[in-house]
Amino acid sequence: MEFRKAVQKWEFCCSQTTVVSWIFWLMTLCHLFTSSKGTAAEHERRALFQLRDSLNHPNGSALVNEWVGDDYCAWGGIFCARYLDGDLRVLDIFLTSKRQLGLGVWYPNASLLSHFKGLQSLDLSGNYFGSWVMPEALCRLDNLKVLDLSSNAVDGDILPHFKTCSLSSLEELRLSSIYPKFVPVLTAFCQLKNLRSLDLSNNNINDENAPTCLLKNLSSLEILDLSGNRLLNSPRILTALCSLRNLRRLDLSELSG
C-alpha cells in the first residue's frame, strides 16, 4: 500500500514537472519568436534610414521630412506585405529621382539591402547612381524580381558578376540611358536566364561594343526595348533576335548607324 502511494506521488510529481517544463518551453519559444519579429523590423527600419543618409551624402535633405515615425511601411516609396507570421516586411522600394542636384555621383553600399529579405522591386532610377559598394551583397536578395537603375551616371559595377551569383529570381531589368559605362553591365547580366523584360534603350549599343553573349542566353525574354541604339549596322545583334522564341514585344524605334 505504501509502495503504491509512493508510486502515485512520484507519477504526480513527474506530471507536474512535465507540465511546468512544457509551459517554460512554450514561453521561451514565444519570447524568441516575438523578439525575432521585432528585431527584423528594427533592422529594416535602420537600413532604410541608412539608405536615406547615403542618398543624401554629403549634405542633402531628401526624404528627411517624409520618412518620420515608426511605421516605415507608410513612408513614401516604401511598400510592405504581411507575411504568414503576421508581420509586415518591405516588399518594394521606389526612390526615383530623389538625389538632389549638386551632390555628385552616388555610391551606395549594397549590403544595406540585405536586411530586406522579402524585397521584390527596387527602383533607384535617376539618382546619379555610379556603382555599388559591395555589389556581391545583391546576391542575398533571393526574391528580387524587378530592378530599375535607368538614367544614372554609371561608372562601375551595378550588377554582381555572374561568377559571383546569377540573380536567378530577377525577371525585369531596366537599364535605359546608362551610357557610356554600360559594357561591364551587359556582360554581368548575360547569365540572367530568367529575365522576361529587358530595357536597354538609349545606350549607344552596337556590334562593336556589345559582348558576344548579349541576348544569346535570354531564352525566357518576352519584352525587349533596344530603341535609341546604334543598331542599323549591327547584324550580329539583330540576327540574335531570331533566337528569342518567347519574345512578344520588341521596340527598335529611333535606331541609328
Tab-separated table of C-alpha atoms in Angstrom:
chain	number	residue	atom	x	y	z
A	1	MET	CA	0.000	0.000	0.000
A	2	GLU	CA	2.738	2.394	0.983
A	3	PHE	CA	4.619	1.433	-2.172
A	4	ARG	CA	1.568	2.227	-4.339
A	5	LYS	CA	1.169	5.625	-2.672
A	6	ALA	CA	4.817	6.353	-3.275
A	7	VAL	CA	4.475	5.446	-6.953
A	8	GLN	CA	1.358	7.609	-7.325
A	9	LYS	CA	3.108	10.515	-5.632
A	10	TRP	CA	6.096	10.098	-7.957
A	11	GLU	CA	3.824	9.986	-11.022
A	12	PHE	CA	2.009	13.112	-9.843
A	13	CYS	CA	5.275	14.967	-9.330
A	14	CYS	CA	6.536	13.869	-12.730
A	15	SER	CA	3.336	15.003	-14.427
A	16	GLN	CA	3.578	18.378	-12.730
A	17	THR	CA	7.222	18.686	-13.729
A	18	THR	CA	6.328	17.812	-17.326
A	19	VAL	CA	3.575	20.433	-17.441
A	20	VAL	CA	5.867	23.073	-15.958
A	21	SER	CA	8.582	22.157	-18.461
A	22	TRP	CA	6.189	22.447	-21.380
A	23	ILE	CA	4.941	25.819	-20.166
A	24	PHE	CA	8.526	27.009	-19.768
A	25	TRP	CA	9.479	25.943	-23.281
A	26	LEU	CA	6.351	27.461	-24.803
A	27	MET	CA	7.028	30.775	-23.091
A	28	THR	CA	10.637	30.671	-24.272
A	29	LEU	CA	9.614	29.956	-27.861
A	30	CYS	CA	7.012	32.734	-27.819
A	31	HIS	CA	9.590	35.158	-26.471
A	32	LEU	CA	12.136	34.187	-29.103
A	33	PHE	CA	9.532	34.422	-31.881
A	34	THR	CA	8.359	37.851	-30.748
A	35	SER	CA	11.915	39.083	-30.302
A	36	SER	CA	12.968	37.893	-33.753
A	37	LYS	CA	9.990	39.653	-35.358
A	38	GLY	CA	10.811	42.876	-33.560
A	39	THR	CA	14.486	42.583	-34.392
A	40	ALA	CA	13.827	42.008	-38.106
A	41	ALA	CA	11.510	45.019	-38.284
A	42	GLU	CA	14.043	47.193	-36.482
A	43	HIS	CA	16.787	46.063	-38.867
A	44	GLU	CA	14.637	47.061	-41.841
A	45	ARG	CA	13.847	50.437	-40.312
A	46	ARG	CA	17.501	51.183	-39.563
A	47	ALA	CA	18.556	50.049	-43.035
A	48	LEU	CA	16.058	52.468	-44.607
A	49	PHE	CA	17.464	55.336	-42.560
A	50	GLN	CA	20.989	54.370	-43.632
A	51	LEU	CA	19.870	54.203	-47.259
A	52	ARG	CA	18.352	57.675	-46.941
A	53	ASP	CA	21.526	59.045	-45.323
A	54	SER	CA	23.582	57.547	-48.139
A	55	LEU	CA	21.259	59.097	-50.720
A	56	ASN	CA	21.764	62.493	-49.064
A	57	HIS	CA	25.548	62.297	-48.693
A	58	PRO	CA	27.234	64.693	-48.143
A	59	ASN	CA	24.598	67.336	-47.302
A	60	GLY	CA	21.267	66.556	-48.980
A	61	SER	CA	17.827	66.644	-47.397
A	62	ALA	CA	15.691	64.258	-49.479
A	63	LEU	CA	13.046	62.301	-47.541
A	64	VAL	CA	14.053	63.920	-44.234
A	65	ASN	CA	10.540	65.268	-43.690
A	66	GLU	CA	8.813	62.283	-45.327
A	67	TRP	CA	10.379	59.343	-43.546
A	68	VAL	CA	9.236	60.027	-39.995
A	69	GLY	CA	7.513	57.886	-37.394
A	70	ASP	CA	7.848	54.215	-36.513
A	71	ASP	CA	5.572	52.890	-39.265
A	72	TYR	CA	8.080	52.738	-42.114
A	73	CYS	CA	5.553	50.877	-44.262
A	74	ALA	CA	3.670	54.200	-44.511
A	75	TRP	CA	6.713	56.115	-45.750
A	76	GLY	CA	6.783	57.463	-49.303
A	77	GLY	CA	8.137	54.967	-51.819
A	78	ILE	CA	8.037	52.047	-49.381
A	79	PHE	CA	5.510	49.253	-49.827
A	80	CYS	CA	5.125	46.325	-47.452
A	81	ALA	CA	3.331	42.989	-47.376
A	82	ARG	CA	2.131	40.915	-44.443
A	83	TYR	CA	3.843	37.562	-44.099
A	84	LEU	CA	2.272	34.349	-42.821
A	85	ASP	CA	3.637	35.098	-39.345
A	86	GLY	CA	1.507	38.269	-39.334
A	87	ASP	CA	4.468	40.618	-39.523
A	88	LEU	CA	4.977	43.315	-42.169
A	89	ARG	CA	8.075	43.281	-44.371
A	90	VAL	CA	9.356	45.654	-47.054
A	91	LEU	CA	8.299	44.366	-50.471
A	92	ASP	CA	9.082	47.294	-52.816
A	93	ILE	CA	11.398	50.318	-52.639
A	94	PHE	CA	10.771	53.129	-55.152
A	95	LEU	CA	13.227	56.040	-54.865
A	96	THR	CA	13.029	57.589	-58.332
A	97	SER	CA	14.986	60.863	-58.782
A	98	LYS	CA	15.461	61.581	-55.082
A	99	ARG	CA	19.137	62.558	-55.034
A	100	GLN	CA	19.481	66.325	-55.220
A	101	LEU	CA	21.460	68.231	-57.843
A	102	GLY	CA	24.979	69.166	-56.833
A	103	LEU	CA	25.612	66.192	-54.534
A	104	GLY	CA	27.698	64.347	-57.110
A	105	VAL	CA	27.655	60.688	-58.083
A	106	TRP	CA	26.079	58.274	-55.585
A	107	TYR	CA	27.868	55.095	-54.463
A	108	PRO	CA	25.517	53.235	-52.075
A	109	ASN	CA	26.538	50.130	-50.154
A	110	ALA	CA	24.547	47.164	-51.461
A	111	SER	CA	24.873	45.404	-48.097
A	112	LEU	CA	22.172	47.753	-46.748
A	113	LEU	CA	19.669	45.933	-48.949
A	114	SER	CA	20.472	42.531	-47.463
A	115	HIS	CA	18.212	43.376	-44.496
A	116	PHE	CA	15.167	43.297	-46.798
A	117	LYS	CA	14.765	39.542	-47.134
A	118	GLY	CA	11.452	39.808	-48.987
A	119	LEU	CA	12.395	42.649	-51.364
A	120	GLN	CA	10.853	42.120	-54.810
A	121	SER	CA	11.165	45.522	-56.541
A	122	LEU	CA	13.939	48.116	-56.327
A	123	ASP	CA	13.802	51.380	-58.297
A	124	LEU	CA	16.781	53.738	-57.950
A	125	SER	CA	16.454	55.368	-61.366
A	126	GLY	CA	17.501	58.987	-61.905
A	127	ASN	CA	19.688	59.310	-58.810
A	128	TYR	CA	23.182	59.950	-60.261
A	129	PHE	CA	23.943	56.384	-59.276
A	130	GLY	CA	27.542	55.413	-60.121
A	131	SER	CA	28.023	51.887	-58.832
A	132	TRP	CA	27.568	49.733	-55.758
A	133	VAL	CA	29.951	49.338	-52.891
A	134	MET	CA	29.990	45.556	-52.313
A	135	PRO	CA	27.789	44.649	-55.326
A	136	GLU	CA	28.043	40.971	-54.352
A	137	ALA	CA	25.626	41.734	-51.493
A	138	LEU	CA	22.853	41.807	-54.118
A	139	CYS	CA	23.267	38.031	-54.278
A	140	ARG	CA	21.403	37.803	-50.957
A	141	LEU	CA	18.224	39.251	-52.496
A	142	ASP	CA	16.710	35.880	-53.316
A	143	ASN	CA	13.264	37.345	-54.035
A	144	LEU	CA	14.250	40.347	-56.176
A	145	LYS	CA	12.178	40.346	-59.371
A	146	VAL	CA	12.360	43.940	-60.662
A	147	LEU	CA	15.443	46.194	-60.748
A	148	ASP	CA	15.441	49.686	-62.293
A	149	LEU	CA	18.719	51.617	-62.479
A	150	SER	CA	17.855	53.696	-65.551
A	151	SER	CA	19.029	57.274	-66.161
A	152	ASN	CA	22.068	57.102	-63.931
A	153	ALA	CA	25.716	58.162	-64.216
A	154	VAL	CA	27.017	54.602	-64.193
A	155	ASP	CA	30.801	54.329	-63.921
A	156	GLY	CA	31.306	50.863	-62.441
A	157	ASP	CA	29.635	47.622	-61.380
A	158	ILE	CA	25.900	47.916	-60.834
A	159	LEU	CA	25.305	44.171	-61.021
A	160	PRO	CA	27.386	41.428	-59.390
A	161	HIS	CA	29.472	39.457	-61.845
A	162	PHE	CA	27.759	36.265	-62.954
A	163	LYS	CA	30.593	34.209	-61.416
A	164	THR	CA	29.543	35.594	-58.023
A	165	CYS	CA	25.830	34.891	-58.390
A	166	SER	CA	23.206	34.730	-61.090
A	167	LEU	CA	20.361	36.764	-59.522
A	168	SER	CA	18.158	33.937	-60.731
A	169	SER	CA	14.965	35.479	-59.327
A	170	LEU	CA	15.277	38.635	-61.484
A	171	GLU	CA	12.533	38.880	-64.121
A	172	GLU	CA	12.570	42.553	-65.138
A	173	LEU	CA	15.671	44.711	-65.637
A	174	ARG	CA	15.592	48.376	-66.700
A	175	LEU	CA	18.903	49.903	-67.742
A	176	SER	CA	17.826	52.691	-70.065
A	177	SER	CA	20.197	55.647	-70.561
A	178	ILE	CA	23.202	54.465	-68.578
A	179	TYR	CA	25.660	55.078	-71.444
A	180	PRO	CA	28.678	55.360	-71.685
A	181	LYS	CA	29.764	52.910	-68.959
A	182	PHE	CA	27.395	50.078	-69.801
A	183	VAL	CA	29.624	47.322	-71.266
A	184	PRO	CA	30.548	45.684	-67.894
A	185	VAL	CA	26.856	45.715	-67.031
A	186	LEU	CA	25.912	43.919	-70.236
A	187	THR	CA	28.479	41.215	-69.531
A	188	ALA	CA	27.146	40.750	-66.000
A	189	PHE	CA	23.548	40.107	-66.996
A	190	CYS	CA	24.352	37.680	-69.813
A	191	GLN	CA	23.620	34.885	-67.325
A	192	LEU	CA	20.222	36.202	-66.212
A	193	LYS	CA	18.358	33.384	-67.918
A	194	ASN	CA	15.030	34.061	-66.199
A	195	LEU	CA	14.666	37.640	-67.453
A	196	ARG	CA	11.282	38.278	-69.037
A	197	SER	CA	11.560	42.025	-69.620
A	198	LEU	CA	14.699	43.984	-70.531
A	199	ASP	CA	15.080	47.703	-71.289
A	200	LEU	CA	18.415	48.723	-72.835
A	201	SER	CA	17.154	51.776	-74.698
A	202	ASN	CA	19.344	54.827	-75.399
A	203	ASN	CA	22.705	53.255	-74.596
A	204	ASN	CA	24.551	53.618	-77.920
A	205	ILE	CA	24.808	49.820	-78.237
A	206	ASN	CA	26.217	48.334	-81.439
A	207	ASP	CA	28.025	45.195	-82.619
A	208	GLU	CA	31.431	46.603	-81.711
A	209	ASN	CA	30.853	47.432	-78.057
A	210	ALA	CA	28.337	44.755	-77.032
A	211	PRO	CA	29.566	41.449	-75.552
A	212	THR	CA	29.086	38.336	-77.677
A	213	CYS	CA	26.758	36.863	-75.067
A	214	LEU	CA	24.241	39.712	-75.454
A	215	LEU	CA	20.754	38.181	-75.984
A	216	LYS	CA	22.318	34.743	-76.506
A	217	ASN	CA	21.184	33.186	-73.215
A	218	LEU	CA	17.983	35.148	-72.604
A	219	SER	CA	15.635	32.411	-73.779
A	220	SER	CA	12.804	33.486	-71.436
A	221	LEU	CA	12.733	37.071	-72.693
A	222	GLU	CA	9.258	38.320	-73.660
A	223	ILE	CA	9.715	42.114	-73.772
A	224	LEU	CA	12.809	43.840	-75.177
A	225	ASP	CA	13.455	47.557	-75.719
A	226	LEU	CA	16.514	48.378	-77.844
A	227	SER	CA	15.264	51.743	-79.097
A	228	GLY	CA	17.660	54.651	-79.469
A	229	ASN	CA	20.736	52.464	-80.053
A	230	ARG	CA	23.216	52.268	-82.952
A	231	LEU	CA	21.912	49.030	-84.434
A	232	LEU	CA	21.299	49.862	-88.104
A	233	ASN	CA	24.714	48.429	-88.992
A	234	SER	CA	24.820	45.742	-86.290
A	235	PRO	CA	23.827	42.464	-87.971
A	236	ARG	CA	25.135	40.277	-85.144
A	237	ILE	CA	22.758	41.714	-82.561
A	238	LEU	CA	19.811	41.892	-84.955
A	239	THR	CA	20.370	38.274	-86.005
A	240	ALA	CA	20.454	37.205	-82.353
A	241	LEU	CA	16.878	38.446	-82.008
A	242	CYS	CA	15.765	35.460	-84.082
A	243	SER	CA	16.744	33.115	-81.251
A	244	LEU	CA	14.350	34.760	-78.772
A	245	ARG	CA	11.477	32.326	-79.258
A	246	ASN	CA	9.315	33.749	-76.455
A	247	LEU	CA	9.618	37.397	-77.499
A	248	ARG	CA	6.214	39.117	-77.680
A	249	ARG	CA	7.146	42.803	-77.764
A	250	LEU	CA	10.183	44.393	-79.416
A	251	ASP	CA	10.997	48.107	-79.684
A	252	LEU	CA	13.534	49.054	-82.376
A	253	SER	CA	12.425	52.648	-82.848
A	254	GLU	CA	14.800	55.591	-83.348
A	255	LEU	CA	17.785	53.447	-84.327
A	256	SER	CA	20.898	54.988	-85.837
A	257	GLY	CA	24.011	53.675	-87.551
